[in-house]
Amino acid sequence: MAEEKNMVEFESCMKRQKDNDNEENGKDPYGNGISSVIPGWFSEISPMWPGEAHSLKIEKILFQGKSEYQKVMVFQSSTYGKVLVLDGVIQLTERDECAYQEMITHLPLCSIANPKKVLVIGGGDGGVLREVSRHSSIEKIDICEIDNMVVEVSKQYFPEVAVGFNDPRVTLRIGDGVAFLKAAAEGTYDAVIVDSSDPIGPAQELFEKPFFQSVARALRPGGVMCTQAESIWLHMDIIEDIVSNCRQIFNGSVNYAWTTVPTYPSGMIGFMLCSTEGPTVDFKHPVNPIDEKESQKSVRPLKFYNSEIHTAAFCLPSFAKRKISSKEN
Amino acid sequence: MAEEKNMVEFESCMKRQKDNDNEENGKDPYGNGISSVIPGWFSEISPMWPGEAHSLKIEKILFQGKSEYQKVMVFQSSTYGKVLVLDGVIQLTERDECAYQEMITHLPLCSIANPKKVLVIGGGDGGVLREVSRHSSIEKIDICEIDNMVVEVSKQYFPEVAVGFNDPRVTLRIGDGVAFLKAAAEGTYDAVIVDSSDPIGPAQELFEKPFFQSVARALRPGGVMCTQAESIWLHMDIIEDIVSNCRQIFNGSVNYAWTTVPTYPSGMIGFMLCSTEGPTVDFKHPVNPIDEKESQKSVRPLKFYNSEIHTAAFCLPSFAKRKISSKEN
């Protein structure tokens, strides 16, 4: 082990000057951090998780661009498959995307009987759509993604994720999810899934009360929302705010769940699950289990989600339970 | 975000030459990797998890040494408290050690009624002892740790972890756990907890059949073993081997559980729980719940473990369930 480590360090030293030259010569023109922390590696550094960095070794950079909203990068990693990065933050890797996409989708959709109309806010990679499409009861899937470059890049580099766009029930709108929801007819959706980036930056509005009010308005009575809600290890303060906001807006159930995702900061991500006033939703006990046999043949079998892990996702470590439970309904 | 990132990268560039000089001048004489991957950061790189690295920013290096068995380092990190590193691999950080120590201890001890005699193999930091000591039924706690430097360093730098050594029920032996177990009287222990490092290197024997045979022999009928058993995201092949080995040796229950630990590779760690022939042990449903109120006043309250997360820990993602369940009893 020591030998291999030293070898990596040695390579690191030797490549340093070369990489400095590359940066100066404009080989990392989008500032995506390639080769600049560990040479030949992508390192995720952010004030959202100060003092730590997760790095993946790059085999090949496949795409770099800058849209109207963000920097977009795709690279082939040596051990996590292809990786999608937005503004320097890993959004998905082929190796572990199953955990996030399956959980953010089936936690809400398996908690209600016969979901028919679903809205996805964000989720431009198509992975949530792929998961929604497993539910045969669904008639209409709307998606509102702000950045067309994310959609196009996913279709080109992540066909097994973007396969979700092929479902004929899907209608894609490129635009602002906040505005889309405000304009949506009241009581339209059985479920709204918010697949957003972190709440510091462009997605901040998606974690605030006015947005949650729009979501609640667009849901039918007893309809459900699921939104990504950070990590209990890193952002307990943000989570407490989200739970408080949701509790003021949603008059049904308000629960927090989490799952393991190795390439997200702290190796996990949480979800906020809320329901509107109406038929009671018991998020912890799925009433609409999804069996592998039921999933469409065009879609790969479920890799991560099952009914047991659905219920387990709501069990919190004591330090988080003490802070969250008092705020849940 | 972009600005802070660029600043970090800039600092990284500027410090590079300086750190190269430090290495050459012997300021990292133990080769612990300080400043050599990300300058001023500790980076964990290993052939056990190729192509990825987790890095923590170093505030101050508190200890570096080399024992008969391994390199030992303690540093103050900027956001995870003090960190203990053995042979370049993070063993614990003050911020997240609660998850590992509480789970590896209470998963077995809360699964049996009135545990009285417990053996800890490894665990020289004292954290497992701290957790064992919460159980008032316990009369005798033996620990066999091979490396006295780990014990001494923990007592000096991690008093809130090493507090476990203060329990008068504890008997510490410095020596080889494999030999200790072979010499132990048959049927001595209610529980054996194996708090080891990874199975590639000095701890390899602790994952093989002869060792498990010694454990089973030292346990009373219906006694339990818990050993750390890697990550389902990274080492499914190793886990399948461990499960197969255990199934051949233990004639009671054989189950796999996992927990989140942000500073371990892939952000999680698993545990192998086995029981010997005798009274049935249902690991998934704790019969000996430990309440916060019951814990000794000298010990901090439980931060992580509770009865719900105990049961949830046995729920596996589908990809792991398919491979492990067929091998469990």
XYZ file of C-alpha atoms in Angstrom, chain A residues 43-309:
267
model
C -11.521 17.577 -6.613
C -14.771 18.829 -5.171
C -14.088 21.769 -2.885
C -16.845 24.074 -1.677
C -17.637 26.463 1.182
C -20.685 24.221 1.674
C -18.320 21.545 3.088
C -15.223 23.415 4.236
C -12.078 21.542 5.179
C -12.780 18.430 3.147
C -12.590 17.379 -0.471
C -13.530 14.267 -2.367
C -11.456 13.554 -5.465
C -11.975 11.232 -8.421
C -9.267 10.255 -10.857
C -9.967 11.472 -14.390
C -9.427 9.116 -17.331
C -10.677 11.545 -19.952
C -12.586 14.807 -20.066
C -15.541 14.288 -22.376
C -17.283 17.670 -22.270
C -16.745 21.140 -20.890
C -19.092 24.024 -21.470
C -20.737 26.999 -19.891
C -24.463 27.525 -20.188
C -26.443 30.620 -19.317
C -26.711 29.276 -15.770
C -23.688 27.206 -14.886
C -20.483 25.453 -15.852
C -21.109 21.939 -17.148
C -18.504 19.169 -17.280
C -18.553 15.455 -18.039
C -15.549 13.235 -17.450
C -14.758 9.547 -17.567
C -13.483 8.628 -14.112
C -11.245 5.649 -13.543
C -13.553 3.847 -11.073
C -16.980 5.595 -10.948
C -17.870 5.569 -14.656
C -18.863 8.836 -16.307
C -19.396 11.818 -14.008
C -21.618 14.906 -14.468
C -20.379 18.059 -12.723
C -22.240 21.384 -12.464
C -20.370 24.425 -11.149
C -17.668 22.153 -9.751
C -20.098 19.935 -7.800
C -20.699 16.263 -8.674
C -24.324 15.711 -9.694
C -24.119 12.047 -10.613
C -21.732 9.224 -11.373
C -22.746 6.109 -13.289
C -21.671 3.946 -10.363
C -23.879 5.407 -7.640
C -26.633 7.428 -9.371
C -29.060 4.576 -8.693
C -29.211 5.416 -4.992
C -30.224 9.047 -5.424
C -32.563 8.693 -8.420
C -34.401 5.662 -7.081
C -34.834 7.033 -3.568
C -35.927 10.595 -4.485
C -38.531 9.106 -6.826
C -39.900 6.009 -5.126
C -39.992 7.411 -1.583
C -42.840 9.754 -2.645
C -44.437 7.656 -5.399
C -44.586 4.443 -3.369
C -46.202 6.362 -0.500
C -49.447 7.094 -2.399
C -51.847 4.819 -4.245
C -52.078 5.108 -8.031
C -50.105 8.285 -8.731
C -51.244 9.689 -12.084
C -49.733 13.146 -12.587
C -46.177 13.946 -11.560
C -44.120 17.120 -11.849
C -40.320 17.089 -11.727
C -38.548 20.386 -11.014
C -34.906 20.264 -12.130
C -33.766 16.721 -12.849
C -32.510 17.623 -16.316
C -30.360 14.496 -16.477
C -33.548 12.434 -16.874
C -32.794 9.976 -14.078
C -35.870 10.848 -12.028
C -38.011 10.501 -15.174
C -36.547 7.031 -15.739
C -37.658 6.068 -12.233
C -41.106 7.722 -12.452
C -41.738 5.784 -15.647
C -41.580 2.467 -13.752
C -44.979 3.281 -12.241
C -47.628 1.979 -14.597
C -50.378 4.090 -12.998
C -48.708 7.313 -14.170
C -50.452 9.131 -17.037
C -48.615 12.436 -17.231
C -45.054 13.405 -16.337
C -44.166 17.106 -16.561
C -40.597 18.238 -16.121
C -39.360 21.813 -15.828
C -35.568 22.128 -16.074
C -33.949 25.542 -16.321
C -30.834 24.519 -18.239
C -31.143 22.897 -21.655
C -27.413 22.172 -21.725
C -27.888 19.679 -18.856
C -30.568 17.869 -20.866
C -28.517 17.767 -24.059
C -25.309 16.697 -22.328
C -27.153 13.928 -20.476
C -28.745 12.619 -23.655
C -25.325 12.481 -25.280
C -23.169 11.117 -22.445
C -25.571 9.369 -20.052
C -28.039 7.489 -22.274
C -28.922 5.075 -19.453
C -29.961 8.014 -17.293
C -31.526 10.223 -19.990
C -33.572 7.228 -21.197
C -36.272 8.755 -18.992
C -36.945 11.412 -21.659
C -38.046 8.693 -24.093
C -41.219 7.939 -22.152
C -44.166 9.267 -24.216
C -45.865 10.438 -21.015
C -43.078 13.015 -20.500
C -43.462 16.707 -21.424
C -40.229 18.699 -21.086
C -40.297 22.452 -20.475
C -37.051 24.386 -20.421
C -37.639 27.211 -17.975
C -37.767 28.439 -14.405
C -39.389 25.919 -12.091
C -40.496 28.612 -9.669
C -42.428 30.460 -12.373
C -43.790 27.204 -13.811
C -45.225 26.190 -10.449
C -46.794 29.598 -9.846
C -48.594 29.288 -13.174
C -49.681 25.669 -12.616
C -53.381 25.037 -12.046
C -54.309 24.414 -8.411
C -54.494 20.790 -7.310
C -52.985 19.422 -10.532
C -50.367 16.943 -9.348
C -50.295 13.808 -7.224
C -46.575 14.316 -6.650
C -43.926 17.000 -7.136
C -40.279 15.899 -7.074
C -37.698 18.664 -6.665
C -34.331 17.422 -7.948
C -32.293 20.547 -7.325
C -28.726 21.539 -6.626
C -27.612 22.926 -3.247
C -29.566 25.748 -1.564
C -26.660 28.185 -1.768
C -26.624 29.620 -5.291
C -29.200 29.502 -8.111
C -31.362 26.864 -6.388
C -31.775 28.840 -3.149
C -35.397 29.788 -3.898
C -36.314 26.102 -4.092
C -35.800 25.759 -0.334
C -37.839 28.788 0.745
C -41.415 29.173 1.892
C -42.874 30.886 -1.213
C -41.688 27.980 -3.358
C -43.087 25.384 -0.964
C -46.382 27.333 -1.025
C -46.479 27.026 -4.813
C -45.768 23.308 -4.558
C -48.524 22.796 -1.993
C -50.954 24.761 -4.172
C -50.146 22.681 -7.257
C -50.703 19.399 -5.385
C -54.069 17.696 -4.973
C -55.288 17.148 -1.382
C -53.101 14.399 0.081
C -50.526 14.923 -2.674
C -46.824 14.561 -1.918
C -43.594 16.495 -2.398
C -40.060 15.131 -2.221
C -37.060 17.445 -2.378
C -33.366 16.792 -1.860
C -32.522 18.079 1.605
C -28.784 17.943 2.248
C -26.781 15.862 4.736
C -27.399 15.530 8.466
C -23.613 15.353 8.996
C -22.929 18.674 7.269
C -26.013 20.886 7.203
C -28.178 20.286 10.232
C -28.915 24.029 10.398
C -30.171 24.148 6.791
C -32.224 20.999 7.390
C -33.833 22.462 10.498
C -34.838 25.516 8.450
C -36.262 23.372 5.644
C -38.235 21.254 8.127
C -39.570 24.398 9.834
C -40.555 25.962 6.512
C -42.271 22.781 5.364
C -44.109 22.334 8.610
C -45.620 25.789 8.223
C -46.746 25.119 4.659
C -47.728 21.453 4.517
C -50.633 20.421 6.698
C -50.300 16.673 6.143
C -47.160 14.686 6.983
C -43.654 16.166 7.150
C -40.809 13.643 7.366
C -37.085 13.494 6.752
C -35.338 10.507 5.136
C -31.798 9.823 3.928
C -29.733 7.501 1.813
C -26.107 6.612 1.150
C -24.527 8.166 -1.992
C -20.716 7.754 -1.894
C -19.883 10.639 -4.224
C -22.011 13.232 -2.420
C -20.381 15.200 0.415
C -20.293 13.137 3.634
C -21.396 10.110 1.586
C -25.099 10.655 2.045
C -28.036 12.846 1.057
C -31.362 13.582 2.715
C -34.889 14.053 1.415
C -37.779 16.134 2.705
C -41.120 14.401 2.254
C -44.318 16.371 2.777
C -47.987 15.900 2.041
C -50.844 18.369 1.743
C -54.026 18.338 3.796
C -56.328 15.538 2.724
C -56.080 11.749 2.786
C -53.355 10.843 5.293
C -49.983 9.848 3.883
C -47.805 7.570 6.019
C -44.441 8.017 4.308
C -42.772 5.416 6.479
C -44.970 2.578 5.239
C -45.251 2.429 1.445
C -48.776 1.593 0.214
C -47.707 1.361 -3.418
C -44.753 -1.028 -3.442
C -42.901 -1.270 -6.716
C -41.745 -4.699 -7.647
C -38.833 -5.317 -9.957
C -41.049 -7.498 -12.138
C -43.463 -4.630 -12.669
C -40.887 -2.252 -14.095
C -40.893 -1.644 -17.822
C -38.686 -3.892 -19.852
C -37.004 -0.918 -21.504
C -35.661 0.199 -18.137
C -32.955 -1.565 -16.139
C -34.070 -3.388 -12.954
C -34.049 -1.442 -9.690
C -30.548 -1.494 -8.233
C -31.107 0.248 -4.912
C -34.708 0.815 -3.833
C -36.890 -1.759 -2.097
C -39.697 -1.517 0.428
C -37.456 -2.336 3.404
C -34.944 0.376 2.607
